[in-house]
């Protein structure tokens, strides 16, 4: 089976849902950020500080090309992965792409939580107001890329373990219904 790529904004549930979807579909799960961190021996925040975003995006594209060759995997991308180079076209060619959507207010409230805020270069050190502004600005720039995904799925309901299991089951049904 070709890879399933989960794309969408930061905190839209790509990793949370990806782990559970992979479990329910008996597939391997790969978080692209974790994959990069392991290979580079540094966190994403450290990489941005050390090599800058432009070089990070090159490394991210290389990592995406590597994992795209795998079969029987669910891959959660970084929020910016589909928006650089021809990454979205690559994913659409080699696998099934799903855009996970979550309301803007929910994304903001999740990103403002300390544990989310500190692990992302786009939010570390920002105030709540600045995060709100960043989400609105960045989301509107990124939607043209996310909307190229083959499937769109509302991933809002992942606040509890039970919700995550149910939402992943719905996503699995959608994927099976379209023959993936
Ligand atoms: C990024 C999102 C992050 C990570 C990096 C850049 C972005 O992944 O790849 O901090 O540009 O949106 P998540 O979407 O998992 O937070």
CSV table of C-alpha atoms and ligand atoms in Angstrom, one decimal:
chain,number,residue,atom,x,y,z
A,1,UNK,CA,0.0,0.0,0.0
A,2,UNK,CA,1.2,3.5,-0.9
A,3,UNK,CA,2.0,5.9,2.0
A,4,UNK,CA,-0.8,8.0,3.6
A,5,UNK,CA,0.4,11.5,4.1
A,6,UNK,CA,-1.3,13.7,6.7
A,7,UNK,CA,-0.9,17.4,6.0
A,8,UNK,CA,-2.3,20.5,7.7
A,9,UNK,CA,-1.4,23.4,10.0
A,10,UNK,CA,0.5,23.0,13.3
A,11,UNK,CA,-1.6,21.5,16.0
A,12,UNK,CA,-4.2,20.2,13.6
A,13,UNK,CA,-3.7,16.6,15.0
A,14,UNK,CA,-1.4,15.1,12.3
A,15,UNK,CA,0.7,13.2,14.9
A,16,UNK,CA,-2.0,12.5,17.4
A,17,UNK,CA,-4.4,11.1,14.7
A,18,UNK,CA,-1.6,9.6,12.7
A,19,UNK,CA,-0.4,7.3,15.5
A,20,UNK,CA,-4.0,6.1,16.1
A,21,UNK,CA,-4.8,5.7,12.4
A,22,UNK,CA,-1.7,3.7,11.8
A,23,UNK,CA,-2.6,1.4,14.8
A,24,UNK,CA,-6.1,0.9,13.5
A,25,UNK,CA,-4.9,0.2,9.9
A,26,UNK,CA,-1.9,-2.0,11.0
A,27,UNK,CA,0.5,0.4,9.3
A,28,UNK,CA,3.8,1.9,10.5
A,29,UNK,CA,3.7,5.5,11.7
A,30,UNK,CA,6.4,8.0,10.9
A,31,UNK,CA,6.4,11.6,12.2
A,32,UNK,CA,8.5,13.5,9.7
A,33,UNK,CA,9.7,16.0,12.4
A,34,UNK,CA,10.9,13.1,14.6
A,35,UNK,CA,12.5,11.4,11.6
A,36,UNK,CA,14.5,14.6,10.9
A,37,UNK,CA,15.4,15.2,14.6
A,38,UNK,CA,16.7,11.6,14.9
A,39,UNK,CA,18.8,11.9,11.7
A,40,UNK,CA,20.2,15.3,12.5
A,41,UNK,CA,20.7,14.7,16.2
A,42,UNK,CA,19.0,18.0,17.1
A,43,UNK,CA,15.5,19.3,17.8
A,44,UNK,CA,13.6,21.3,15.2
A,45,UNK,CA,14.0,24.5,17.3
A,46,UNK,CA,17.8,23.9,17.5
A,47,UNK,CA,18.0,23.2,13.7
A,48,UNK,CA,16.1,26.4,12.9
A,49,UNK,CA,18.5,28.4,15.1
A,50,UNK,CA,21.6,26.6,13.9
A,51,UNK,CA,21.1,26.3,10.1
A,52,UNK,CA,18.1,28.6,9.4
A,53,UNK,CA,14.7,27.9,7.9
A,54,UNK,CA,15.9,27.7,4.2
A,55,UNK,CA,18.4,24.9,4.9
A,56,UNK,CA,15.8,23.2,7.2
A,57,UNK,CA,13.4,23.1,4.3
A,58,UNK,CA,16.0,21.4,2.1
A,59,UNK,CA,16.6,18.7,4.8
A,60,UNK,CA,12.9,18.3,5.2
A,61,UNK,CA,12.4,17.7,1.5
A,62,UNK,CA,15.2,15.1,1.5
A,63,UNK,CA,13.6,13.4,4.5
A,64,UNK,CA,10.2,13.5,2.7
A,65,UNK,CA,11.7,11.9,-0.4
A,66,UNK,CA,13.2,9.1,1.7
A,67,UNK,CA,10.0,8.2,3.6
A,68,UNK,CA,7.9,8.6,0.4
A,69,UNK,CA,9.5,5.4,-1.0
A,70,UNK,CA,8.2,3.3,1.9
A,71,UNK,CA,5.0,1.2,1.8
A,72,UNK,CA,2.4,0.5,4.5
A,73,UNK,CA,3.1,3.8,6.4
A,74,UNK,CA,1.2,6.7,7.7
A,75,UNK,CA,3.4,9.8,7.6
A,76,UNK,CA,2.6,13.0,9.5
A,77,UNK,CA,4.2,15.9,7.8
A,78,UNK,CA,5.3,19.2,9.4
A,79,UNK,CA,2.9,22.0,8.9
A,80,UNK,CA,5.2,23.7,6.3
A,81,UNK,CA,6.1,20.5,4.4
A,82,UNK,CA,3.5,20.7,1.6
A,83,UNK,CA,4.2,24.5,1.1
A,84,UNK,CA,7.8,24.2,-0.1
A,85,UNK,CA,9.2,23.2,-3.5
A,86,UNK,CA,7.2,20.4,-5.2
A,87,UNK,CA,6.6,18.5,-2.0
A,88,UNK,CA,2.8,18.5,-2.4
A,89,UNK,CA,3.1,17.2,-6.0
A,90,UNK,CA,5.5,14.5,-4.8
A,91,UNK,CA,3.1,13.3,-2.1
A,92,UNK,CA,0.1,13.4,-4.5
A,93,UNK,CA,2.1,11.3,-7.0
A,94,UNK,CA,3.4,8.7,-4.6
A,95,UNK,CA,0.6,8.3,-2.0
A,96,UNK,CA,-2.7,9.4,-0.6
A,97,UNK,CA,-2.8,12.9,0.8
A,98,UNK,CA,-5.2,14.0,3.5
A,99,UNK,CA,-5.6,17.6,4.7
A,100,UNK,CA,-6.6,17.7,8.4
A,101,UNK,CA,-8.6,20.7,9.2
A,102,UNK,CA,-9.3,22.2,12.6
A,103,UNK,CA,-11.0,25.5,13.5
A,104,UNK,CA,-8.6,28.5,13.8
A,105,UNK,CA,-9.5,29.2,17.4
A,106,UNK,CA,-8.8,25.7,18.4
A,107,UNK,CA,-5.4,25.8,16.7
A,108,UNK,CA,-4.5,29.0,18.5
A,109,UNK,CA,-5.5,27.7,21.9
A,110,UNK,CA,-3.5,24.5,21.4
A,111,UNK,CA,-0.5,26.4,20.1
A,112,UNK,CA,-0.6,28.7,23.1
A,113,UNK,CA,-0.2,25.8,25.5
A,114,UNK,CA,3.4,25.9,26.9
A,115,UNK,CA,4.3,22.3,25.7
A,116,UNK,CA,3.3,23.2,22.1
A,117,UNK,CA,4.6,26.7,22.1
A,118,UNK,CA,8.2,25.8,23.1
A,119,UNK,CA,8.8,23.1,20.6
A,120,UNK,CA,8.0,25.2,17.5
A,121,UNK,CA,10.3,27.9,16.1
A,122,UNK,CA,7.2,29.7,14.8
A,123,UNK,CA,5.7,30.2,18.3
A,124,UNK,CA,8.6,30.0,20.8
A,125,UNK,CA,9.0,33.4,22.5
A,126,UNK,CA,5.8,34.9,21.1
A,127,UNK,CA,2.9,36.3,23.1
A,128,UNK,CA,-0.6,34.9,22.8
A,129,UNK,CA,-1.6,37.9,20.6
A,130,UNK,CA,1.4,37.3,18.3
A,131,UNK,CA,0.6,33.6,18.0
A,132,UNK,CA,-3.0,34.5,17.0
A,133,UNK,CA,-1.8,36.9,14.4
A,134,UNK,CA,0.8,34.4,13.1
A,135,UNK,CA,-1.8,31.6,12.7
A,136,UNK,CA,-4.2,33.9,10.8
A,137,UNK,CA,-1.4,35.2,8.5
A,138,UNK,CA,0.3,31.8,7.9
A,139,UNK,CA,-2.9,29.8,7.4
A,140,UNK,CA,-4.2,32.0,4.6
A,141,UNK,CA,-0.8,31.7,2.8
A,142,UNK,CA,-0.8,27.9,3.3
A,143,UNK,CA,-4.4,26.9,2.4
A,144,UNK,CA,-3.7,27.0,-1.4
A,145,UNK,CA,-1.1,24.2,-0.7
A,146,UNK,CA,-3.1,22.2,1.8
A,147,UNK,CA,-6.2,22.3,-0.5
A,148,UNK,CA,-4.2,20.3,-3.2
A,149,UNK,CA,-4.6,17.2,-1.0
A,150,UNK,CA,-6.8,14.5,-2.4
A,151,UNK,CA,-8.9,14.3,0.7
A,152,UNK,CA,-10.0,16.8,3.3
A,153,UNK,CA,-11.0,15.6,6.8
A,154,UNK,CA,-12.2,17.5,9.9
A,155,UNK,CA,-9.8,16.5,12.7
A,156,UNK,CA,-11.1,18.8,15.4
A,157,UNK,CA,-12.3,16.0,17.8
A,158,UNK,CA,-9.1,14.7,19.3
A,159,UNK,CA,-9.2,16.3,22.8
A,160,UNK,CA,-9.5,12.9,24.6
A,161,UNK,CA,-8.2,9.4,24.0
A,162,UNK,CA,-11.8,8.3,23.2
A,163,UNK,CA,-12.3,11.1,20.7
A,164,UNK,CA,-9.0,10.4,19.0
A,165,UNK,CA,-9.9,6.7,18.6
A,166,UNK,CA,-13.3,7.6,17.2
A,167,UNK,CA,-12.0,10.3,14.9
A,168,UNK,CA,-9.2,8.0,13.6
A,169,UNK,CA,-11.9,5.3,12.9
A,170,UNK,CA,-13.8,7.8,10.8
A,171,UNK,CA,-10.7,8.7,8.9
A,172,UNK,CA,-10.0,5.0,8.3
A,173,UNK,CA,-13.6,4.6,6.9
A,174,UNK,CA,-13.0,7.5,4.6
A,175,UNK,CA,-9.8,6.1,3.3
A,176,UNK,CA,-11.3,2.6,2.8
A,177,UNK,CA,-14.3,4.2,1.1
A,178,UNK,CA,-12.1,5.8,-1.5
A,179,UNK,CA,-10.1,2.5,-1.9
A,180,UNK,CA,-7.0,3.3,0.1
B,1,LIG,C1,6.4,23.9,11.0
B,1,LIG,C2,5.7,23.0,11.6
B,1,LIG,C3,6.3,22.0,12.6
B,1,LIG,C4,7.8,21.8,12.2
B,1,LIG,C5,8.5,23.1,12.1
B,1,LIG,C6,7.9,24.0,11.1
B,1,LIG,C7,5.7,24.9,10.1
B,1,LIG,O1,5.6,20.8,12.5
B,1,LIG,O2,7.9,21.0,11.0
B,1,LIG,O3,8.4,23.7,13.4
B,1,LIG,O4,6.4,25.6,9.4
B,1,LIG,O5,4.5,24.9,10.2
B,1,LIG,P1,4.1,20.6,13.2
B,1,LIG,O6,3.1,20.9,12.1
B,1,LIG,O7,4.1,19.1,13.5
B,1,LIG,O8,4.1,21.5,14.3
